[in-house]
Steps between C-alpha positions, in 0.01 A plus 500: 500500500157545348295226335571614143877483559465153650297383201769633267789330680314183598252432217455139611329622819139573408323450832393851600488410869857370490616808312336724759666305781839524330459873445408550865751271672808488273784751494714620210876461548768642270827303488817640342710285268735269688321537833420184692137466604541164673791324670538147639394487864261794478137446591272596214233753590345544157431322173670699222334525160710664227314781322793646305863393465634158600638312800783247495455210742810317627577215734798538736704235679661525844817647348309777326526355149203587281306297245259672262150347510263716296371849423174654614342706224198737513192324633702230675575418862742262672386149594777471758375817667148359509628179658692687769198720569265203542744311723615809695859410420792730413595551138728245335571713193647833401303734277663795322354764271646442153385849402296773661192311613154578633343244733150451633551383858222277636499459882558138607174482695304620197665234281374230737154658525463547125597139431178401679286789380588549132524220245706716261762562768515129582535420128772764462695349790458147359618602152799675659600181681470300179698739277778555755527127565561451129761778502685340791490160331671657200764648729552165672527321166753755379718463810476122507511403134627781277857606435599852602514618138136393450398668823678819397328513163158443656579766757582747222167424330315553829675832557426613144131428540488664840681812378319497163834587342799343326742705707567378852680729744646250742843393622652155463514479880128571534420220256737264680340579835149430374603176331707380794837480327820705463557815298782328310265225380240752382760717327636197314155384387397850393820527297409173326159645407670815374736291284191340345375855434183430697574786741734797523665592829553856619589653835231367735266451204407209275356559153293205381392396152129518422495128414693390809220281635461330162876436484515328838198284418654356184 
């Protein structure tokens, strides 16, 4: 990728030397929707930065149950990946392309080198740790303190913002898997929201009112 493309996708990187290094050392990877780019137990060989599309990051337990943690949007990378890279440990998360996604893959050795050489890279890594820590605190709070109906409504808001749409193409089972509950529970709670006329349910699709976030905050 040339310097102008990097500037367009990563406007917060202004150090010309860092941009040149990224253009020289990084690779572009195209990921199809639904494809896993990282699995628990795999050793991470690159730091992925999202250029286009989005990545869904999940935590899995020993039985294979999944818990949604956060999304990676354009310009963002994964703090958990950075941690595993620095400690030379296998991945503890699963990362899946939520849509067709373009990644900038930074070699692990370059990540470590750039942390010492470029202040902007070090600052980018630090801000990533901070923002993802806050995201995981929200997830922990939701699991520990919020009822499932509250978690579901917040999940719907997150999906709306990620998709930039009021129409979510997703199954009840997929929602249940990401929230760590059963399909029956999710179906019942979605039906309650439909009875309130806050959403409308179709076949593997949820239509959501424009003021949904305002309604749940009242």
